[in-house]
Amino acid sequence: MSGDLLEVGESSLYPALQRLLLKGWTKARWGASENNRRARYYALTAAGRKQLAVERADFDRLIFAIRKVLNAT
C-alpha cells in the first residue's frame, strides 16, 4: 500500500499485533494460507475501529501542524 516506502519487520509486527490483541482492538483466528500452511489472520474489533478513528484524528492533527510549520517560511 505504501509502494515499499514503509516496511515493518517481523520483530516489530508480531509484538504490535499481540498488544492489539491484549487491548481487545483485534481478534485473531487460525486458518490455511494460500500455500496451505497454517496462518493466523487478524481483524479489527468494534473497539479497534473506534481506537483507529481516535489515532487517525490525532495523526491528522500532527500532519496539519507539521504542514503549518513547513509552510511558515
mmCIF file of N, CA, C and O in Angstrom:
data_model
loop_
_atom_site.group_PDB
_atom_site.id
_atom_site.type_symbol
_atom_site.label_atom_id
_atom_site.label_comp_id
_atom_site.label_asym_id
_atom_site.label_seq_id
_atom_site.Cartn_x
_atom_site.Cartn_y
_atom_site.Cartn_z
ATOM 1 N N MET A 1 0.818 -1.199 0.000
ATOM 2 C CA MET A 1 0.000 0.000 0.000
ATOM 3 C C MET A 1 0.859 1.259 0.000
ATOM 4 O O MET A 1 0.440 2.285 -0.502
ATOM 5 N N SER A 2 2.045 1.186 0.579
ATOM 6 C CA SER A 2 2.896 2.374 0.651
ATOM 7 C C SER A 2 3.891 2.442 -0.500
ATOM 8 O O SER A 2 4.740 3.320 -0.519
ATOM 9 N N GLY A 3 3.793 1.510 -1.437
ATOM 10 C CA GLY A 3 4.753 1.486 -2.532
ATOM 11 C C GLY A 3 6.153 1.166 -2.035
ATOM 12 O O GLY A 3 7.127 1.709 -2.518
ATOM 13 N N ASP A 4 6.261 0.309 -1.038
ATOM 14 C CA ASP A 4 7.530 -0.100 -0.415
ATOM 15 C C ASP A 4 8.241 1.038 0.305
ATOM 16 O O ASP A 4 9.414 0.934 0.620
ATOM 17 N N LEU A 5 7.539 2.123 0.553
ATOM 18 C CA LEU A 5 8.127 3.237 1.283
ATOM 19 C C LEU A 5 8.215 2.914 2.780
ATOM 20 O O LEU A 5 9.173 3.269 3.443
ATOM 21 N N LEU A 6 7.199 2.220 3.282
ATOM 22 C CA LEU A 6 7.186 1.823 4.685
ATOM 23 C C LEU A 6 7.371 0.312 4.780
ATOM 24 O O LEU A 6 6.695 -0.438 4.074
ATOM 25 N N GLU A 7 8.276 -0.116 5.629
ATOM 26 C CA GLU A 7 8.500 -1.542 5.829
ATOM 27 C C GLU A 7 8.477 -1.834 7.317
ATOM 28 O O GLU A 7 9.098 -1.121 8.107
ATOM 29 N N VAL A 8 7.751 -2.879 7.698
ATOM 30 C CA VAL A 8 7.670 -3.295 9.092
ATOM 31 C C VAL A 8 8.207 -4.714 9.183
ATOM 32 O O VAL A 8 7.686 -5.619 8.524
ATOM 33 N N GLY A 9 9.234 -4.900 9.980
ATOM 34 C CA GLY A 9 9.828 -6.219 10.145
ATOM 35 C C GLY A 9 9.026 -7.085 11.096
ATOM 36 O O GLY A 9 8.218 -6.594 11.897
ATOM 37 N N GLU A 10 9.244 -8.399 11.011
ATOM 38 C CA GLU A 10 8.539 -9.332 11.882
ATOM 39 C C GLU A 10 8.797 -9.050 13.352
ATOM 40 O O GLU A 10 7.918 -9.237 14.189
ATOM 41 N N SER A 11 10.004 -8.580 13.676
ATOM 42 C CA SER A 11 10.341 -8.321 15.079
ATOM 43 C C SER A 11 9.548 -7.154 15.650
ATOM 44 O O SER A 11 9.447 -6.997 16.864
ATOM 45 N N SER A 12 8.969 -6.327 14.792
ATOM 46 C CA SER A 12 8.095 -5.232 15.229
ATOM 47 C C SER A 12 6.623 -5.589 15.072
ATOM 48 O O SER A 12 5.794 -5.218 15.902
ATOM 49 N N LEU A 13 6.310 -6.305 14.002
ATOM 50 C CA LEU A 13 4.924 -6.588 13.667
ATOM 51 C C LEU A 13 4.234 -7.474 14.697
ATOM 52 O O LEU A 13 3.156 -7.136 15.202
ATOM 53 N N TYR A 14 4.823 -8.604 15.028
ATOM 54 C CA TYR A 14 4.137 -9.556 15.894
ATOM 55 C C TYR A 14 3.971 -9.062 17.330
ATOM 56 O O TYR A 14 2.902 -9.266 17.916
ATOM 57 N N PRO A 15 4.942 -8.383 17.925
ATOM 58 C CA PRO A 15 4.678 -7.784 19.246
ATOM 59 C C PRO A 15 3.564 -6.736 19.201
ATOM 60 O O PRO A 15 2.749 -6.648 20.115
ATOM 61 N N ALA A 16 3.500 -5.965 18.112
ATOM 62 C CA ALA A 16 2.441 -4.962 17.977
ATOM 63 C C ALA A 16 1.080 -5.637 17.856
ATOM 64 O O ALA A 16 0.107 -5.222 18.496
ATOM 65 N N LEU A 17 0.992 -6.700 17.069
ATOM 66 C CA LEU A 17 -0.265 -7.439 16.947
ATOM 67 C C LEU A 17 -0.682 -8.035 18.293
ATOM 68 O O LEU A 17 -1.865 -8.028 18.637
ATOM 69 N N GLN A 18 0.276 -8.528 19.054
ATOM 70 C CA GLN A 18 -0.031 -9.084 20.376
ATOM 71 C C GLN A 18 -0.584 -8.005 21.309
ATOM 72 O O GLN A 18 -1.540 -8.245 22.046
ATOM 73 N N ARG A 19 0.010 -6.814 21.276
ATOM 74 C CA ARG A 19 -0.501 -5.705 22.104
ATOM 75 C C ARG A 19 -1.930 -5.343 21.696
ATOM 76 O O ARG A 19 -2.786 -5.086 22.550
ATOM 77 N N LEU A 20 -2.211 -5.324 20.398
ATOM 78 C CA LEU A 20 -3.560 -5.024 19.920
ATOM 79 C C LEU A 20 -4.556 -6.084 20.385
ATOM 80 O O LEU A 20 -5.685 -5.765 20.765
ATOM 81 N N LEU A 21 -4.133 -7.352 20.377
ATOM 82 C CA LEU A 21 -4.994 -8.428 20.876
ATOM 83 C C LEU A 21 -5.287 -8.251 22.360
ATOM 84 O O LEU A 21 -6.437 -8.376 22.797
ATOM 85 N N LEU A 22 -4.259 -7.945 23.130
ATOM 86 C CA LEU A 22 -4.423 -7.800 24.579
ATOM 87 C C LEU A 22 -5.333 -6.626 24.938
ATOM 88 O O LEU A 22 -6.044 -6.669 25.943
ATOM 89 N N LYS A 23 -5.322 -5.586 24.108
ATOM 90 C CA LYS A 23 -6.178 -4.420 24.351
ATOM 91 C C LYS A 23 -7.594 -4.633 23.820
ATOM 92 O O LYS A 23 -8.467 -3.800 24.029
ATOM 93 N N GLY A 24 -7.820 -5.743 23.124
ATOM 94 C CA GLY A 24 -9.141 -6.020 22.584
ATOM 95 C C GLY A 24 -9.445 -5.282 21.296
ATOM 96 O O GLY A 24 -10.602 -5.221 20.871
ATOM 97 N N TRP A 25 -8.433 -4.729 20.659
ATOM 98 C CA TRP A 25 -8.631 -3.961 19.434
ATOM 99 C C TRP A 25 -8.588 -4.831 18.187
ATOM 100 O O TRP A 25 -8.981 -4.388 17.104
ATOM 101 N N THR A 26 -8.086 -6.060 18.327
ATOM 102 C CA THR A 26 -8.091 -7.009 17.222
ATOM 103 C C THR A 26 -8.558 -8.354 17.752
ATOM 104 O O THR A 26 -8.569 -8.595 18.955
ATOM 105 N N LYS A 27 -8.932 -9.210 16.804
ATOM 106 C CA LYS A 27 -9.206 -10.606 17.118
ATOM 107 C C LYS A 27 -8.402 -11.422 16.113
ATOM 108 O O LYS A 27 -8.017 -10.912 15.049
ATOM 109 N N ALA A 28 -8.129 -12.654 16.450
ATOM 110 C CA ALA A 28 -7.307 -13.491 15.581
ATOM 111 C C ALA A 28 -7.960 -14.856 15.427
ATOM 112 O O ALA A 28 -8.672 -15.322 16.319
ATOM 113 N N ARG A 29 -7.713 -15.458 14.285
ATOM 114 C CA ARG A 29 -8.173 -16.824 14.049
ATOM 115 C C ARG A 29 -7.109 -17.553 13.234
ATOM 116 O O ARG A 29 -6.347 -16.933 12.493
ATOM 117 N N TRP A 30 -7.054 -18.845 13.417
ATOM 118 C CA TRP A 30 -6.132 -19.670 12.651
ATOM 119 C C TRP A 30 -6.835 -20.156 11.390
ATOM 120 O O TRP A 30 -8.028 -20.437 11.399
ATOM 121 N N GLY A 31 -6.072 -20.239 10.306
ATOM 122 C CA GLY A 31 -6.604 -20.741 9.045
ATOM 123 C C GLY A 31 -5.463 -21.215 8.170
ATOM 124 O O GLY A 31 -4.308 -21.261 8.602
ATOM 125 N N ALA A 32 -5.783 -21.561 6.948
ATOM 126 C CA ALA A 32 -4.778 -22.022 5.984
ATOM 127 C C ALA A 32 -4.416 -20.870 5.054
ATOM 128 O O ALA A 32 -5.289 -20.136 4.595
ATOM 129 N N SER A 33 -3.129 -20.724 4.792
ATOM 130 C CA SER A 33 -2.651 -19.679 3.885
ATOM 131 C C SER A 33 -2.858 -20.109 2.431
ATOM 132 O O SER A 33 -3.326 -21.221 2.160
ATOM 133 N N GLU A 34 -2.456 -19.244 1.506
ATOM 134 C CA GLU A 34 -2.595 -19.548 0.080
ATOM 135 C C GLU A 34 -1.820 -20.795 -0.320
ATOM 136 O O GLU A 34 -2.211 -21.505 -1.241
ATOM 137 N N ASN A 35 -0.692 -21.044 0.370
ATOM 138 C CA ASN A 35 0.106 -22.237 0.062
ATOM 139 C C ASN A 35 -0.184 -23.376 1.046
ATOM 140 O O ASN A 35 0.633 -24.260 1.240
ATOM 141 N N ASN A 36 -1.375 -23.312 1.667
ATOM 142 C CA ASN A 36 -1.889 -24.361 2.544
ATOM 143 C C ASN A 36 -1.071 -24.562 3.815
ATOM 144 O O ASN A 36 -1.000 -25.666 4.351
ATOM 145 N N ARG A 37 -0.443 -23.504 4.290
ATOM 146 C CA ARG A 37 0.274 -23.554 5.564
ATOM 147 C C ARG A 37 -0.602 -22.923 6.629
ATOM 148 O O ARG A 37 -1.446 -22.079 6.351
ATOM 149 N N ARG A 38 -0.364 -23.299 7.874
ATOM 150 C CA ARG A 38 -1.117 -22.736 8.992
ATOM 151 C C ARG A 38 -0.752 -21.254 9.140
ATOM 152 O O ARG A 38 0.420 -20.891 9.150
ATOM 153 N N ALA A 39 -1.771 -20.399 9.235
ATOM 154 C CA ALA A 39 -1.534 -18.954 9.325
ATOM 155 C C ALA A 39 -2.540 -18.355 10.294
ATOM 156 O O ALA A 39 -3.646 -18.854 10.461
ATOM 157 N N ARG A 40 -2.132 -17.277 10.923
ATOM 158 C CA ARG A 40 -3.022 -16.560 11.822
ATOM 159 C C ARG A 40 -3.511 -15.301 11.115
ATOM 160 O O ARG A 40 -2.718 -14.527 10.573
ATOM 161 N N TYR A 41 -4.810 -15.083 11.142
ATOM 162 C CA TYR A 41 -5.426 -13.940 10.482
ATOM 163 C C TYR A 41 -5.988 -13.005 11.545
ATOM 164 O O TYR A 41 -6.626 -13.446 12.499
ATOM 165 N N TYR A 42 -5.753 -11.715 11.359
ATOM 166 C CA TYR A 42 -6.159 -10.698 12.323
ATOM 167 C C TYR A 42 -7.219 -9.794 11.704
ATOM 168 O O TYR A 42 -7.182 -9.512 10.502
ATOM 169 N N ALA A 43 -8.143 -9.316 12.550
ATOM 170 C CA ALA A 43 -9.170 -8.374 12.110
ATOM 171 C C ALA A 43 -9.443 -7.405 13.254
ATOM 172 O O ALA A 43 -9.323 -7.761 14.432
ATOM 173 N N LEU A 44 -9.799 -6.177 12.891
ATOM 174 C CA LEU A 44 -10.157 -5.190 13.913
ATOM 175 C C LEU A 44 -11.499 -5.539 14.536
ATOM 176 O O LEU A 44 -12.416 -6.001 13.856
ATOM 177 N N THR A 45 -11.604 -5.284 15.822
ATOM 178 C CA THR A 45 -12.880 -5.397 16.518
ATOM 179 C C THR A 45 -13.574 -4.039 16.448
ATOM 180 O O THR A 45 -12.998 -3.056 15.956
ATOM 181 N N ALA A 46 -14.801 -3.966 16.960
ATOM 182 C CA ALA A 46 -15.506 -2.674 17.015
ATOM 183 C C ALA A 46 -14.693 -1.680 17.842
ATOM 184 O O ALA A 46 -14.551 -0.509 17.465
ATOM 185 N N ALA A 47 -14.135 -2.150 18.963
ATOM 186 C CA ALA A 47 -13.295 -1.275 19.790
ATOM 187 C C ALA A 47 -12.042 -0.851 19.030
ATOM 188 O O ALA A 47 -11.572 0.279 19.168
ATOM 189 N N GLY A 48 -11.507 -1.742 18.208
ATOM 190 C CA GLY A 48 -10.341 -1.414 17.394
ATOM 191 C C GLY A 48 -10.646 -0.364 16.345
ATOM 192 O O GLY A 48 -9.840 0.530 16.091
ATOM 193 N N ARG A 49 -11.819 -0.458 15.732
ATOM 194 C CA ARG A 49 -12.211 0.565 14.746
ATOM 195 C C ARG A 49 -12.393 1.921 15.421
ATOM 196 O O ARG A 49 -12.005 2.955 14.875
ATOM 197 N N LYS A 50 -12.943 1.906 16.627
ATOM 198 C CA LYS A 50 -13.109 3.163 17.373
ATOM 199 C C LYS A 50 -11.744 3.762 17.717
ATOM 200 O O LYS A 50 -11.520 4.965 17.550
ATOM 201 N N GLN A 51 -10.817 2.919 18.172
ATOM 202 C CA GLN A 51 -9.475 3.398 18.509
ATOM 203 C C GLN A 51 -8.742 3.886 17.269
ATOM 204 O O GLN A 51 -8.013 4.877 17.321
ATOM 205 N N LEU A 52 -8.943 3.206 16.143
ATOM 206 C CA LEU A 52 -8.331 3.639 14.889
ATOM 207 C C LEU A 52 -8.786 5.045 14.526
ATOM 208 O O LEU A 52 -7.987 5.874 14.089
ATOM 209 N N ALA A 53 -10.056 5.335 14.718
ATOM 210 C CA ALA A 53 -10.577 6.678 14.434
ATOM 211 C C ALA A 53 -9.904 7.721 15.319
ATOM 212 O O ALA A 53 -9.546 8.805 14.852
ATOM 213 N N VAL A 54 -9.697 7.381 16.591
ATOM 214 C CA VAL A 54 -9.007 8.296 17.516
ATOM 215 C C VAL A 54 -7.570 8.518 17.061
ATOM 216 O O VAL A 54 -7.095 9.664 16.983
ATOM 217 N N GLU A 55 -6.865 7.433 16.753
ATOM 218 C CA GLU A 55 -5.459 7.529 16.324
ATOM 219 C C GLU A 55 -5.340 8.301 15.017
ATOM 220 O O GLU A 55 -4.427 9.104 14.837
ATOM 221 N N ARG A 56 -6.264 8.070 14.094
ATOM 222 C CA ARG A 56 -6.227 8.756 12.806
ATOM 223 C C ARG A 56 -6.442 10.252 12.991
ATOM 224 O O ARG A 56 -5.771 11.071 12.358
ATOM 225 N N ALA A 57 -7.372 10.631 13.861
ATOM 226 C CA ALA A 57 -7.622 12.052 14.126
ATOM 227 C C ALA A 57 -6.388 12.705 14.743
ATOM 228 O O ALA A 57 -6.011 13.818 14.359
ATOM 229 N N ASP A 58 -5.745 12.009 15.686
ATOM 230 C CA ASP A 58 -4.513 12.537 16.294
ATOM 231 C C ASP A 58 -3.421 12.701 15.240
ATOM 232 O O ASP A 58 -2.719 13.713 15.212
ATOM 233 N N PHE A 59 -3.290 11.722 14.362
ATOM 234 C CA PHE A 59 -2.274 11.775 13.317
ATOM 235 C C PHE A 59 -2.557 12.914 12.342
ATOM 236 O O PHE A 59 -1.652 13.643 11.941
ATOM 237 N N ASP A 60 -3.832 13.084 11.980
ATOM 238 C CA ASP A 60 -4.197 14.182 11.076
ATOM 239 C C ASP A 60 -3.856 15.545 11.681
ATOM 240 O O ASP A 60 -3.389 16.439 10.979
ATOM 241 N N ARG A 61 -4.077 15.698 12.989
ATOM 242 C CA ARG A 61 -3.715 16.959 13.660
ATOM 243 C C ARG A 61 -2.201 17.168 13.633
ATOM 244 O O ARG A 61 -1.726 18.291 13.418
ATOM 245 N N LEU A 62 -1.442 16.110 13.831
ATOM 246 C CA LEU A 62 0.018 16.204 13.786
ATOM 247 C C LEU A 62 0.489 16.620 12.391
ATOM 248 O O LEU A 62 1.326 17.518 12.256
ATOM 249 N N ILE A 63 -0.043 15.985 11.361
ATOM 250 C CA ILE A 63 0.331 16.322 9.983
ATOM 251 C C ILE A 63 -0.035 17.773 9.669
ATOM 252 O O ILE A 63 0.737 18.501 9.042
ATOM 253 N N PHE A 64 -1.198 18.223 10.120
ATOM 254 C CA PHE A 64 -1.618 19.611 9.913
ATOM 255 C C PHE A 64 -0.617 20.578 10.543
ATOM 256 O O PHE A 64 -0.205 21.562 9.922
ATOM 257 N N ALA A 65 -0.183 20.275 11.784
ATOM 258 C CA ALA A 65 0.777 21.140 12.478
ATOM 259 C C ALA A 65 2.119 21.155 11.763
ATOM 260 O O ALA A 65 2.737 22.218 11.609
ATOM 261 N N ILE A 66 2.572 20.008 11.292
ATOM 262 C CA ILE A 66 3.849 19.941 10.575
ATOM 263 C C ILE A 66 3.766 20.758 9.285
ATOM 264 O O ILE A 66 4.685 21.516 8.962
ATOM 265 N N ARG A 67 2.655 20.649 8.568
ATOM 266 C CA ARG A 67 2.493 21.430 7.331
ATOM 267 C C ARG A 67 2.490 22.929 7.611
ATOM 268 O O ARG A 67 3.049 23.711 6.848
ATOM 269 N N LYS A 68 1.861 23.333 8.710
ATOM 270 C CA LYS A 68 1.858 24.760 9.073
ATOM 271 C C LYS A 68 3.289 25.248 9.319
ATOM 272 O O LYS A 68 3.655 26.334 8.878
ATOM 273 N N VAL A 69 4.079 24.461 10.030
ATOM 274 C CA VAL A 69 5.462 24.843 10.313
ATOM 275 C C VAL A 69 6.271 24.913 9.031
ATOM 276 O O VAL A 69 7.008 25.879 8.799
ATOM 277 N N LEU A 70 6.141 23.911 8.163
ATOM 278 C CA LEU A 70 6.910 23.882 6.915
ATOM 279 C C LEU A 70 6.514 24.998 5.959
ATOM 280 O O LEU A 70 7.339 25.511 5.213
ATOM 281 N N ASN A 71 5.260 25.400 5.972
ATOM 282 C CA ASN A 71 4.787 26.448 5.084
ATOM 283 C C ASN A 71 4.967 27.851 5.673
ATOM 284 O O ASN A 71 4.646 28.832 5.012
ATOM 285 N N ALA A 72 5.489 27.949 6.871
ATOM 286 C CA ALA A 72 5.666 29.248 7.536
ATOM 287 C C ALA A 72 6.836 30.038 6.956
ATOM 288 O O ALA A 72 6.941 31.218 7.212
ATOM 289 N N THR A 73 7.682 29.413 6.204
ATOM 290 C CA THR A 73 8.856 30.125 5.684
ATOM 291 C C THR A 73 8.579 30.822 4.385
ATOM 292 O O THR A 73 7.682 30.587 3.666
#
